[in-house]
Short mmCIF file of C-alpha atoms in Angstrom, two decimals:
data_model
loop_
_atom_site.label_atom_id
_atom_site.label_comp_id
_atom_site.label_asym_id
_atom_site.label_seq_id
_atom_site.Cartn_x
_atom_site.Cartn_y
_atom_site.Cartn_z
CA MET A 58 -59.08 79.31 -10.98
CA ASP A 59 -57.58 76.69 -13.26
CA ASN A 60 -58.41 72.99 -12.91
CA THR A 61 -55.53 72.30 -10.53
CA GLN A 62 -56.56 75.11 -8.19
CA ARG A 63 -60.18 73.99 -8.28
CA MET A 64 -59.12 70.42 -7.52
CA ILE A 65 -57.05 71.54 -4.53
CA ALA A 66 -60.02 73.49 -3.19
CA LEU A 67 -62.24 70.43 -3.55
CA LEU A 68 -59.66 68.26 -1.81
CA GLY A 69 -59.70 70.68 1.10
CA ARG A 70 -63.44 70.14 1.49
CA VAL A 71 -63.02 66.39 1.13
CA ARG A 72 -60.28 66.19 3.76
CA ARG A 73 -62.53 67.89 6.31
CA GLU A 74 -64.96 64.98 5.89
CA MET A 75 -62.38 62.18 5.91
CA ASN A 76 -62.98 58.94 7.79
CA GLY A 77 -59.97 56.64 8.08
CA ALA A 78 -61.95 53.70 9.48
CA VAL A 79 -64.32 53.70 6.52
CA SER A 80 -61.38 53.92 4.11
CA GLU A 81 -59.72 50.90 5.70
CA SER A 82 -62.95 48.91 5.63
CA MET A 83 -63.48 49.65 1.94
CA ALA A 84 -59.97 48.47 1.08
CA THR A 85 -60.66 45.22 2.94
CA HIS A 86 -63.77 44.69 0.81
CA GLY A 87 -61.96 45.25 -2.48
CA GLN A 88 -62.90 48.88 -3.19
CA LYS A 89 -59.31 49.91 -3.81
CA TYR A 90 -58.11 53.33 -4.94
CA GLY A 91 -54.77 55.10 -5.04
CA LEU A 92 -55.93 57.40 -2.23
CA ASN A 93 -59.15 57.10 -0.26
CA TYR A 94 -60.33 59.55 2.41
CA GLY A 95 -63.32 57.40 3.36
CA VAL A 96 -65.90 60.13 2.73
CA SER A 97 -69.45 58.80 2.42
CA VAL A 98 -71.12 58.79 -0.98
CA ALA A 99 -73.95 60.89 0.47
CA THR A 100 -71.47 63.58 1.51
CA ILE A 101 -69.74 63.45 -1.88
CA ARG A 102 -73.11 64.04 -3.52
CA GLU A 103 -73.73 67.01 -1.22
CA ILE A 104 -70.38 68.53 -2.16
CA ALA A 105 -71.08 67.94 -5.86
CA ALA A 106 -74.44 69.69 -5.59
CA THR A 107 -72.68 72.92 -4.63
CA GLU A 108 -70.37 72.83 -7.66
CA GLN A 109 -71.01 73.93 -11.23
CA ARG A 110 -71.13 71.18 -13.83
CA ASP A 111 -68.03 71.34 -16.02
CA TYR A 112 -67.19 68.51 -18.38
CA ASP A 113 -63.50 69.30 -18.82
CA PHE A 114 -63.01 69.68 -15.08
CA ALA A 115 -64.91 66.44 -14.46
CA LYS A 116 -62.60 64.58 -16.84
CA TYR A 117 -59.61 66.11 -15.06
CA LEU A 118 -60.89 64.85 -11.70
CA TYR A 119 -61.70 61.41 -13.08
CA GLN A 120 -58.07 60.90 -14.05
CA GLN A 121 -56.82 61.49 -10.52
CA GLN A 122 -56.02 58.49 -8.34
CA VAL A 123 -58.26 59.71 -5.51
CA ARG A 124 -61.56 57.98 -4.77
CA GLU A 125 -63.50 61.09 -3.84
CA LEU A 126 -62.38 63.03 -6.90
CA LYS A 127 -63.36 60.18 -9.23
CA LEU A 128 -66.80 60.00 -7.63
CA LEU A 129 -67.22 63.78 -7.80
CA ALA A 130 -66.36 63.64 -11.50
CA CYS A 131 -69.39 61.41 -12.09
CA HIS A 132 -71.64 64.19 -10.81
CA LEU A 133 -69.88 67.17 -12.37
CA ALA A 134 -69.82 65.87 -15.95
CA GLU A 135 -72.66 67.02 -18.22
CA PRO A 136 -74.59 64.02 -19.61
CA GLN A 137 -75.11 65.72 -22.97
CA SER A 138 -71.34 65.71 -23.50
CA VAL A 139 -71.07 61.93 -23.25
CA ASP A 140 -71.34 60.53 -26.77
CA THR A 141 -69.83 57.45 -28.40
CA HIS A 142 -66.46 59.18 -28.78
CA GLU A 143 -66.31 59.68 -25.01
CA PHE A 144 -67.20 56.11 -24.02
CA PRO A 145 -63.57 54.85 -23.98
CA PHE A 146 -62.46 57.61 -21.61
CA TRP A 147 -65.05 56.75 -18.97
CA SER A 148 -64.69 52.98 -19.32
CA ARG A 149 -60.94 53.11 -18.71
CA GLY A 150 -61.47 54.57 -15.24
CA ILE A 151 -63.93 51.97 -13.93
CA SER A 152 -61.91 49.98 -11.42
CA ASN A 153 -64.49 48.69 -8.93
CA ALA A 154 -68.20 48.28 -8.23
CA GLU A 155 -68.61 51.49 -6.25
CA LEU A 156 -67.31 53.61 -9.12
CA ALA A 157 -69.33 51.63 -11.67
CA GLU A 158 -72.52 52.22 -9.69
CA GLU A 159 -71.94 55.93 -9.06
CA LEU A 160 -70.99 56.54 -12.70
CA ALA A 161 -74.17 54.75 -13.76
CA PHE A 162 -76.36 56.61 -11.27
CA ALA A 163 -74.98 60.14 -11.64
CA LEU A 164 -74.00 60.34 -15.28
CA LEU A 165 -74.69 57.42 -17.61
CA SER A 166 -78.33 57.05 -16.59
CA LYS A 167 -78.93 60.48 -18.12
CA ILE A 168 -77.02 60.23 -21.42
CA TYR A 169 -78.75 60.19 -24.80
CA ASP A 170 -76.80 57.29 -26.36
CA ILE A 171 -77.59 54.69 -23.70
CA ASN A 172 -78.43 52.02 -26.28
CA SER A 173 -75.09 52.59 -28.01
CA LEU A 174 -73.35 52.38 -24.64
CA MET A 175 -74.94 49.01 -23.93
CA GLY A 176 -73.97 47.77 -27.37
CA VAL A 177 -70.31 48.59 -26.74
CA TRP A 178 -69.77 48.07 -23.03
CA CYS A 179 -71.77 44.87 -22.60
CA THR A 180 -69.31 43.00 -24.81
CA GLU A 181 -66.54 43.77 -22.30
CA SER A 182 -64.95 40.94 -20.34
CA ASN A 183 -64.20 43.61 -17.71
CA GLU A 184 -67.28 42.91 -15.63
CA MET A 185 -67.28 46.35 -14.02
CA VAL A 186 -67.62 48.11 -17.38
CA ALA A 187 -70.51 45.88 -18.44
CA TYR A 188 -72.05 46.22 -14.97
CA ALA A 189 -71.96 50.02 -15.24
CA ALA A 190 -73.76 49.89 -18.60
CA LEU A 191 -76.47 47.56 -17.29
CA MET A 192 -77.06 49.66 -14.19
CA ALA A 193 -77.17 52.88 -16.21
CA ALA A 194 -79.66 51.39 -18.64
CA SER A 195 -81.86 50.30 -15.73
CA ARG A 196 -82.41 54.00 -14.95
CA ASN A 197 -82.29 55.66 -18.36
CA GLU A 198 -85.62 56.64 -19.93
CA ARG A 199 -84.19 56.08 -23.44
CA THR A 200 -83.39 52.41 -22.82
CA THR A 201 -85.19 50.12 -25.29
CA THR A 202 -86.26 46.52 -24.77
CA GLU A 203 -84.78 45.14 -27.96
CA VAL A 204 -81.31 46.57 -27.35
CA SER A 205 -81.47 45.53 -23.69
CA PHE A 206 -82.08 41.88 -24.57
CA VAL A 207 -79.16 41.83 -27.00
CA ALA A 208 -76.90 43.57 -24.48
CA ILE A 209 -77.87 41.16 -21.70
CA GLU A 210 -76.93 38.15 -23.79
CA LYS A 211 -73.59 39.72 -24.70
CA ALA A 212 -72.81 40.63 -21.09
CA VAL A 213 -73.56 37.12 -19.81
CA ARG A 214 -71.49 35.46 -22.54
CA ALA A 215 -68.56 37.77 -21.81
CA ASN A 216 -68.85 37.31 -18.02
CA PRO A 217 -70.22 33.82 -17.27
CA GLU A 218 -69.20 33.77 -13.58
CA SER A 219 -70.15 37.27 -12.46
CA GLU A 220 -72.43 38.13 -9.56
CA TYR A 221 -72.30 41.78 -10.62
CA ILE A 222 -73.49 41.07 -14.15
CA ALA A 223 -76.33 39.00 -12.70
CA MET A 224 -77.37 41.93 -10.48
CA GLY A 225 -77.17 44.35 -13.39
CA VAL A 226 -79.22 42.10 -15.66
CA VAL A 227 -81.94 41.64 -13.06
CA SER A 228 -82.13 45.39 -12.44
CA LEU A 229 -82.40 46.08 -16.17
CA ILE A 230 -85.05 43.43 -16.83
CA CYS A 231 -87.17 44.65 -13.91
CA TYR A 232 -86.87 48.22 -15.15
CA ILE A 233 -87.92 47.55 -18.73
CA ALA A 234 -90.67 45.21 -17.49
CA THR A 235 -92.32 48.17 -15.74
CA ARG A 236 -92.42 50.06 -19.06
CA ASP A 237 -93.05 47.28 -21.57
CA LYS A 238 -95.57 44.54 -20.73
CA SER A 239 -94.15 42.26 -23.44
CA VAL A 240 -90.91 41.85 -21.49
CA LYS A 241 -92.28 39.10 -19.25
CA VAL A 242 -93.20 37.09 -22.32
CA GLY A 243 -89.75 37.59 -23.81
CA VAL A 244 -87.72 36.72 -20.70
CA PRO A 245 -88.10 32.91 -20.99
CA VAL A 246 -86.93 33.11 -24.61
CA LEU A 247 -83.97 35.25 -23.53
CA MET A 248 -83.05 32.77 -20.80
CA GLU A 249 -83.05 29.96 -23.36
CA ARG A 250 -80.49 31.87 -25.41
CA LEU A 251 -78.11 32.38 -22.51
CA PRO A 252 -75.27 29.88 -22.00
CA GLU A 253 -75.44 27.59 -18.99
CA CYS A 254 -73.26 29.31 -16.40
CA ARG A 255 -73.23 30.72 -12.88
CA THR A 256 -74.31 34.18 -14.07
CA LYS A 257 -77.42 32.73 -15.70
CA GLU A 258 -78.22 30.70 -12.58
CA ARG A 259 -78.14 33.80 -10.39
CA ILE A 260 -80.28 35.77 -12.85
CA MET A 261 -82.94 33.07 -12.90
CA GLU A 262 -82.92 32.74 -9.11
CA GLU A 263 -83.58 36.44 -8.69
CA LEU A 264 -86.07 36.84 -11.53
CA GLU A 265 -88.22 34.00 -10.26
CA TRP A 266 -89.59 36.19 -7.48
CA ARG A 267 -88.81 39.67 -8.77
CA LEU A 268 -90.98 39.43 -11.89
CA GLU A 269 -93.76 37.85 -9.89
CA TYR A 270 -93.66 40.84 -7.55
CA LEU A 271 -93.98 43.20 -10.53
CA SER A 272 -97.13 41.52 -11.86
#
């Protein structure tokens, strides 16, 4: 089968799981797509698990204006194929928090060039792109403390009023703190470098108890 035939077959499986009420609720909460069948993320992951990974096919799905196909693409792409040349393709498709989170979880958390990704995406004023990078780094074993601190500062400066960036930063700091004991010492210095803004306030509110819990 070619990519179009494979996509049609996948859509058939998706349609059998459709939930109109969920789709309507998601639209109300800002998770907008061209077409949304309301299939749960858990079910999408189950469907993806039965498919062969195929990077070209994943990119084909990601370009479709259908929620479920975009989310499936995150699972069907091979992490080893995502290098710096591919970053722009994936960033262009990030339109909301759900897609940012699934892309981070399923694909970007496994790529080799996670530090390069942070360096590029965390300068973005598109908060969803920076959010995806932060969330991916908070799961990627190749994430380094030094690059994380630089990326956090860039993300906050580019998005000073973002709840999502605050959540991503907190997740990343907590992750690297479990792997590098020097992080707790460096966090106050990092906070001093951040501009006074709502994003910083939310980060500090969360970290006050989160880092204490990790001790």
